[in-house]
Short mmCIF file of C-alpha atoms in Angstrom, two decimals:
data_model
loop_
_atom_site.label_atom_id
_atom_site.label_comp_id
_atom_site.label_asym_id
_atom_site.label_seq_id
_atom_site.Cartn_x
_atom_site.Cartn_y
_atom_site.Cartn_z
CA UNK E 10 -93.13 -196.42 -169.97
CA UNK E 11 -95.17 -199.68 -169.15
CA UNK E 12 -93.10 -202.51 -168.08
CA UNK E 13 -93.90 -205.71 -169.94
CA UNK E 14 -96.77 -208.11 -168.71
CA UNK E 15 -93.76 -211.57 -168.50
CA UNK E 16 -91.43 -209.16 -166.25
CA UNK E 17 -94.65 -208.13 -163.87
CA UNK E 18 -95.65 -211.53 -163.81
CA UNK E 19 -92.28 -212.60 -163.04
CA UNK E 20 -92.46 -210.46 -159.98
CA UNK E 21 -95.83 -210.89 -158.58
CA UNK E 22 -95.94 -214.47 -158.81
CA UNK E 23 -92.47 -215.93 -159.02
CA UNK E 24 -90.36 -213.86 -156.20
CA UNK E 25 -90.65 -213.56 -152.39
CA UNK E 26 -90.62 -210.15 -152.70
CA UNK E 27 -93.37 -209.93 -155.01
CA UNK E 28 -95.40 -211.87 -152.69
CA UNK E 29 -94.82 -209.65 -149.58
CA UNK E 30 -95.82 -206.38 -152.09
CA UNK E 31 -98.80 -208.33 -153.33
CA UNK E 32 -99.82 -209.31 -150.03
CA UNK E 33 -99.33 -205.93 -148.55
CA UNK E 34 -100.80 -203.83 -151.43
CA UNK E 35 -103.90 -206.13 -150.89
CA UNK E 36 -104.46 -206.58 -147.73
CA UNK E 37 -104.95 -202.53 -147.77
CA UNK E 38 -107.31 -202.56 -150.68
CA UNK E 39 -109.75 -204.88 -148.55
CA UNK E 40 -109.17 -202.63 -145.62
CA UNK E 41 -110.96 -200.17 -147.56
CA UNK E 42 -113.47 -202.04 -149.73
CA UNK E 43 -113.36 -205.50 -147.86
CA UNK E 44 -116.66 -206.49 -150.48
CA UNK E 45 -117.65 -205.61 -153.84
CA UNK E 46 -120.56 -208.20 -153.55
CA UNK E 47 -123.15 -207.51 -156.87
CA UNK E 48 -120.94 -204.94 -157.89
CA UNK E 49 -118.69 -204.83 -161.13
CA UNK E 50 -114.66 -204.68 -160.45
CA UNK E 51 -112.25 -203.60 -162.95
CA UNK E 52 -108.70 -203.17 -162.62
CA UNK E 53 -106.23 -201.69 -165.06
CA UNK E 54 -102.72 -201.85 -165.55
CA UNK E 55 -101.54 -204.99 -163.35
CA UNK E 56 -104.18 -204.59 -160.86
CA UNK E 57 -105.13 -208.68 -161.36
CA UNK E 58 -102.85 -209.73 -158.18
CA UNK E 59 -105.09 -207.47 -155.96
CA UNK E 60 -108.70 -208.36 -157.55
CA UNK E 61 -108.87 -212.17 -156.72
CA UNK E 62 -110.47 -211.55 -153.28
CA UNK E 63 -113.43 -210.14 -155.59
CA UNK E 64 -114.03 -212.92 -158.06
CA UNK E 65 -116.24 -215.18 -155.98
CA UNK E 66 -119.01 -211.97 -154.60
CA UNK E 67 -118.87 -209.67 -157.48
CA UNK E 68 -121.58 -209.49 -160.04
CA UNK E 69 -118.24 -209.18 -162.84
CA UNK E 70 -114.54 -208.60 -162.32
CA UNK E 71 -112.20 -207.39 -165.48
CA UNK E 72 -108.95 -206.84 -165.57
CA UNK E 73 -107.97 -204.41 -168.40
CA UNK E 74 -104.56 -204.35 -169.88
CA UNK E 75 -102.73 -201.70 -171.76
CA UNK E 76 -101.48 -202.54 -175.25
CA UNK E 77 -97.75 -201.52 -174.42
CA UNK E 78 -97.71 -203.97 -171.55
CA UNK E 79 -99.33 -206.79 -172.82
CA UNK E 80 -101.52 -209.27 -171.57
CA UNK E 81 -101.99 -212.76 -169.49
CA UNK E 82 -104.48 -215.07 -169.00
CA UNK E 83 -106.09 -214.45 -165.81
CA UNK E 84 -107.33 -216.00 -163.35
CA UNK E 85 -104.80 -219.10 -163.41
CA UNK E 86 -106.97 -222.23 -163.39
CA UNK E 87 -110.40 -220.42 -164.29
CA UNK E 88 -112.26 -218.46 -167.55
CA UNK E 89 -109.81 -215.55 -168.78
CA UNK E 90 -111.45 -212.42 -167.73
CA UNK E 91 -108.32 -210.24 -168.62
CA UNK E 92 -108.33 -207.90 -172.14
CA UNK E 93 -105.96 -205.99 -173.62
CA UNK E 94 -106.98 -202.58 -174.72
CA UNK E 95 -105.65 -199.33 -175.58
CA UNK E 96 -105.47 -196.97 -172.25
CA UNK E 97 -107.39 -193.85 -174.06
CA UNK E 98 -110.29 -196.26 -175.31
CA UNK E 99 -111.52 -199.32 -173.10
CA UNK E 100 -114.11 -201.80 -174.37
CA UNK E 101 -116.79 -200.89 -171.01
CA UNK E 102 -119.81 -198.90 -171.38
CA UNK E 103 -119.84 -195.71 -169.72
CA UNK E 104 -121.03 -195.58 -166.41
CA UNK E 105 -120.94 -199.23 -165.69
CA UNK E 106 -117.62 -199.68 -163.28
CA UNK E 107 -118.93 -199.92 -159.70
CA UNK E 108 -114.81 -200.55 -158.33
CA UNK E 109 -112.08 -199.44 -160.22
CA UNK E 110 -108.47 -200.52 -158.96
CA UNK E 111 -105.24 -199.19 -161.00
CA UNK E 112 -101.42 -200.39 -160.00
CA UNK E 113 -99.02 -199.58 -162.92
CA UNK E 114 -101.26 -198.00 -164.68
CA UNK E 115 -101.13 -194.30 -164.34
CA UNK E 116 -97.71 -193.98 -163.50
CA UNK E 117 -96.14 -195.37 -166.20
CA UNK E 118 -98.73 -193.73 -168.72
CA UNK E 119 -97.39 -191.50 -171.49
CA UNK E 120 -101.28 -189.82 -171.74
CA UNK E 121 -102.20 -189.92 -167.64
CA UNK E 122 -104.97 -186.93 -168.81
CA UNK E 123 -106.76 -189.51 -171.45
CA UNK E 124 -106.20 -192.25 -169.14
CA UNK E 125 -107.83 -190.14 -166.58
CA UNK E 126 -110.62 -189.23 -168.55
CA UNK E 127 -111.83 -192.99 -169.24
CA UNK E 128 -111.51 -193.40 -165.66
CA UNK E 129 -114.13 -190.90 -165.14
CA UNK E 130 -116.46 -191.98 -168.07
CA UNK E 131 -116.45 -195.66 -166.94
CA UNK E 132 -116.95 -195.00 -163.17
CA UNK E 133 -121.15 -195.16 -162.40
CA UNK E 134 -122.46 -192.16 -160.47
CA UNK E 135 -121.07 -192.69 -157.00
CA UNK E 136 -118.41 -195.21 -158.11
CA UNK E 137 -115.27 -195.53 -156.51
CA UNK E 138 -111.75 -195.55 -158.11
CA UNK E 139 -108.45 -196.78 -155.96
CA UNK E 140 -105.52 -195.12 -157.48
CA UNK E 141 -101.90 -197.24 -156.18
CA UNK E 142 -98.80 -195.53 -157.08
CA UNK E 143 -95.05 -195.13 -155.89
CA UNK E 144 -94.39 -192.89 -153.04
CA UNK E 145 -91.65 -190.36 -154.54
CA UNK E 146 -90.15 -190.57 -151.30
CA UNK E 147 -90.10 -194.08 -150.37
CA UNK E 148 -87.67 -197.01 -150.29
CA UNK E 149 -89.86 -198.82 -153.26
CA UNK E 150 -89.79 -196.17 -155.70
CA UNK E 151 -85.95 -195.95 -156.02
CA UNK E 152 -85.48 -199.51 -156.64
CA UNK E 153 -85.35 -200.16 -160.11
CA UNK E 154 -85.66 -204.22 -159.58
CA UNK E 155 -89.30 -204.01 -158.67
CA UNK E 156 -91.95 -202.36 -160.80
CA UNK E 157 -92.62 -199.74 -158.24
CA UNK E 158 -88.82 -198.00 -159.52
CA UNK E 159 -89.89 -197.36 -162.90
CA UNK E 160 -92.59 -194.58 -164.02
CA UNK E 161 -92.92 -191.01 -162.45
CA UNK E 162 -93.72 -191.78 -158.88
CA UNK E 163 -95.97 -188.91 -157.03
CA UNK E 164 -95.92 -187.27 -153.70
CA UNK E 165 -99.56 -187.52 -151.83
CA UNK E 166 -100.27 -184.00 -153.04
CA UNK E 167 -99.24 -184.12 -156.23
CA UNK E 168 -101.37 -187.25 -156.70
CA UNK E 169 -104.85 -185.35 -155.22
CA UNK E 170 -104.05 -182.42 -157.40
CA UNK E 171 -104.21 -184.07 -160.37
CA UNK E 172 -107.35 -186.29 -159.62
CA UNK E 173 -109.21 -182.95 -158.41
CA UNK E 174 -108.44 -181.46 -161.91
CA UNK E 175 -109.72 -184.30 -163.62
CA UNK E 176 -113.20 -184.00 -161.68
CA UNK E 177 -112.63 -186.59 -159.26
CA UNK E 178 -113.67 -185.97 -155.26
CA UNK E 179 -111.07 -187.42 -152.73
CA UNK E 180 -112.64 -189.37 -150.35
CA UNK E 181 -109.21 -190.63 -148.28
CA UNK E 182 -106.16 -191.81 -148.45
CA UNK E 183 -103.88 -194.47 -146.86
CA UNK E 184 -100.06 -196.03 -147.48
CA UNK E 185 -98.74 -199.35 -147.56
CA UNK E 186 -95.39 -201.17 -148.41
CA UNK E 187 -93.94 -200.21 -145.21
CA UNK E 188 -91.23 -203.09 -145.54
CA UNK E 189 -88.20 -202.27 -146.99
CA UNK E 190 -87.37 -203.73 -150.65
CA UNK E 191 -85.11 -206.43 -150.01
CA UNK E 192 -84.19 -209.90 -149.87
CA UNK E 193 -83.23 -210.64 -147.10
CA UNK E 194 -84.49 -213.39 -144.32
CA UNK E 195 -85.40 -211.21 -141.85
CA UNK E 196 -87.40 -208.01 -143.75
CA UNK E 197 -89.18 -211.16 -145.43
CA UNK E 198 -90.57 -212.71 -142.49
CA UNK E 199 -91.45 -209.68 -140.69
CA UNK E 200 -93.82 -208.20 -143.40
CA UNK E 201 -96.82 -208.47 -140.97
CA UNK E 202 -95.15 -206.94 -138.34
CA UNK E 203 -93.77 -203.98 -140.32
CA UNK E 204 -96.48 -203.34 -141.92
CA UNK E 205 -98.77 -203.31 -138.75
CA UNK E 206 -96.41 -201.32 -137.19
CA UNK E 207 -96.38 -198.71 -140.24
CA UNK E 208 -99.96 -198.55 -140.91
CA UNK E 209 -100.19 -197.05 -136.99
CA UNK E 210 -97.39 -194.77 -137.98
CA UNK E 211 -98.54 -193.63 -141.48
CA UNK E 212 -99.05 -190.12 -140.55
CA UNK E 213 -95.24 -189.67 -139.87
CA UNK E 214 -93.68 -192.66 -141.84
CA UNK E 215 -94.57 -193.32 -145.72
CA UNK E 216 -95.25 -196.45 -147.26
CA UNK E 217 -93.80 -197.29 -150.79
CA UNK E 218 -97.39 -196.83 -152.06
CA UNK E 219 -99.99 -194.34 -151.83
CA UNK E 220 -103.53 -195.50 -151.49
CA UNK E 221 -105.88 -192.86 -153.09
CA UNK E 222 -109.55 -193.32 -153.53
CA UNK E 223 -111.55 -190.83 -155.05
CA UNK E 224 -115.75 -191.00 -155.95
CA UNK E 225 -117.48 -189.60 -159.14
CA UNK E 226 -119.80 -187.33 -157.94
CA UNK E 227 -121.95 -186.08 -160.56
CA UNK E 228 -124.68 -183.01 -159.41
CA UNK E 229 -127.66 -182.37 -160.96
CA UNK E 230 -128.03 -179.01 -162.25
CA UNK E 231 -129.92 -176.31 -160.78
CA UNK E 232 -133.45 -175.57 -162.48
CA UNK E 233 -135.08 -172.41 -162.96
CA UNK E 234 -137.73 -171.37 -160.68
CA UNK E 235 -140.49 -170.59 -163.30
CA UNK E 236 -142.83 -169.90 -160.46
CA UNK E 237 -141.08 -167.03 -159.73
CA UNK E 238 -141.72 -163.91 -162.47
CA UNK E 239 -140.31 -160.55 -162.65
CA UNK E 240 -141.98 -158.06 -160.06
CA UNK E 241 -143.11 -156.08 -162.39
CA UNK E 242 -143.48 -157.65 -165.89
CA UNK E 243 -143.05 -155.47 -168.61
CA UNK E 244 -146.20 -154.58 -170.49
CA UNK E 245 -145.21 -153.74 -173.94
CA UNK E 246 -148.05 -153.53 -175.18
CA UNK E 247 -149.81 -151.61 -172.77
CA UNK E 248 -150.93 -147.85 -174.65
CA UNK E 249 -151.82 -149.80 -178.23
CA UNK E 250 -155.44 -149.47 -179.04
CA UNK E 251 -157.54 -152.92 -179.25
CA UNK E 252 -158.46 -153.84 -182.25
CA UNK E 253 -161.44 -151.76 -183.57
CA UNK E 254 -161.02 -149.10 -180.47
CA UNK E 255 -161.96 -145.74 -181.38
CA UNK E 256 -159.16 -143.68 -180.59
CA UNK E 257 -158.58 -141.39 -177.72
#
């Protein structure tokens, strides 16, 4: 079920709290891929809050919308680069996303296998995708006042099992949301500090969010070795008379 584009608006842009998980969720993603400089971005779900960093280096940035969710003008102040499109059909040619971001996309999908499969066809050889979805055992995903409590949230494995199938490689992997969900003063100010202090303790402490990028690798298939014939090639025809040759 996708959440609608006013309410994720609402949260990213309008609350403290959807600050702090913008921020955080963000500041990850350029951990990873701090550049995308002549490449082409494209995020899908509500991936806009995270692709701004992108807008002044990359050769085109596009944030893709699904048709349950709806869509918003975006950038604020600048040429609307977002589209609404249906998840199992995106207007992009095939092969020509260099960066591909999703947040609320694939969890909330009701067809995560045809959503998948664009993925794949609109990722260039040796494109990168960054998957961001709930942690099914963290504080974030079991709050149903943020956007991270609503969908089917995913456990790290479950998450790299189902990008394998679909033909993606896993490259790595990394959490972030490590502040608690809440309102209050104090979790509010100490974002930084909490999530500095998780990101050192990620192997034992989960984040709200998983982090998972994954490459299209596509391998050229093997050719034939015509050099090489069979040892000892079959004469069928060897014990005919030529033509005109007076038999034996």
């Amino acid at each position: 079920m996708h959440l609608d584009v006013l309410d994720l608006r609402q949260f990213y842009y309008r609350t403290r709290l959807g600050r702090v998980a913008q921020g955080a969720i963000r500041d990850a993603l350029l951990y990873h891929w701090p550049d995308a400089e002549g490449q082409t971005v494209v995020g899908f779900g509500f991936a806009v809050p995270l692709l701004r960093p992108y807008l002044t280096a990359a050769r085109r940035v596009i944030g893709l919308m699904p048709g349950p969710q709806g869509v918003m003008h975006w950038p604020a102040g600048m040429p609307n680069i977002s589209v609404l499109c249906d998840e199992r059909s995106w207007p992009l040619e095939t092969g020509g996303v260099d960066k591909l971001v999703l947040l609320h996309g694939l969890e909330t999908s009701e067809t995560p296998t045809d959503l998948l499969e664009e993925c794949w066809r609109v990722l260039s050889p040796g494109g990168r995708a960054m998957f961001i979805v709930p942690n099914r055992a963290g504080l974030w995903a079991r709050k149903d006042g943020t956007p991270f409590g609503y969908g089917r949230p995913y456990s790290l494995g479950q998450l790299e099992a189902q990008l394998t199938k679909h033909g993606f490689v896993n490259e790595r992997h990394a959490s972030a949301l490590f502040t608690p969900p809440s309102e209050k003063r104090f979790w509010l100010r100490s974002t930084r500090m909490v999530e500095k202090t998780g990101q050192n303790l990620s192997a034992v402490l989960g984040g709200g969010v998983f982090l998972v990028e994954v490459s299209k690798q596509v391998f050229e298939p093997l050719k034939a070795d015509r050099s090489k014939g069979l040892r000892r090639p079959l004469r069928v025809l060897e014990g005919i008379p030529a033509p005109g040759a007076k038999p034996v």
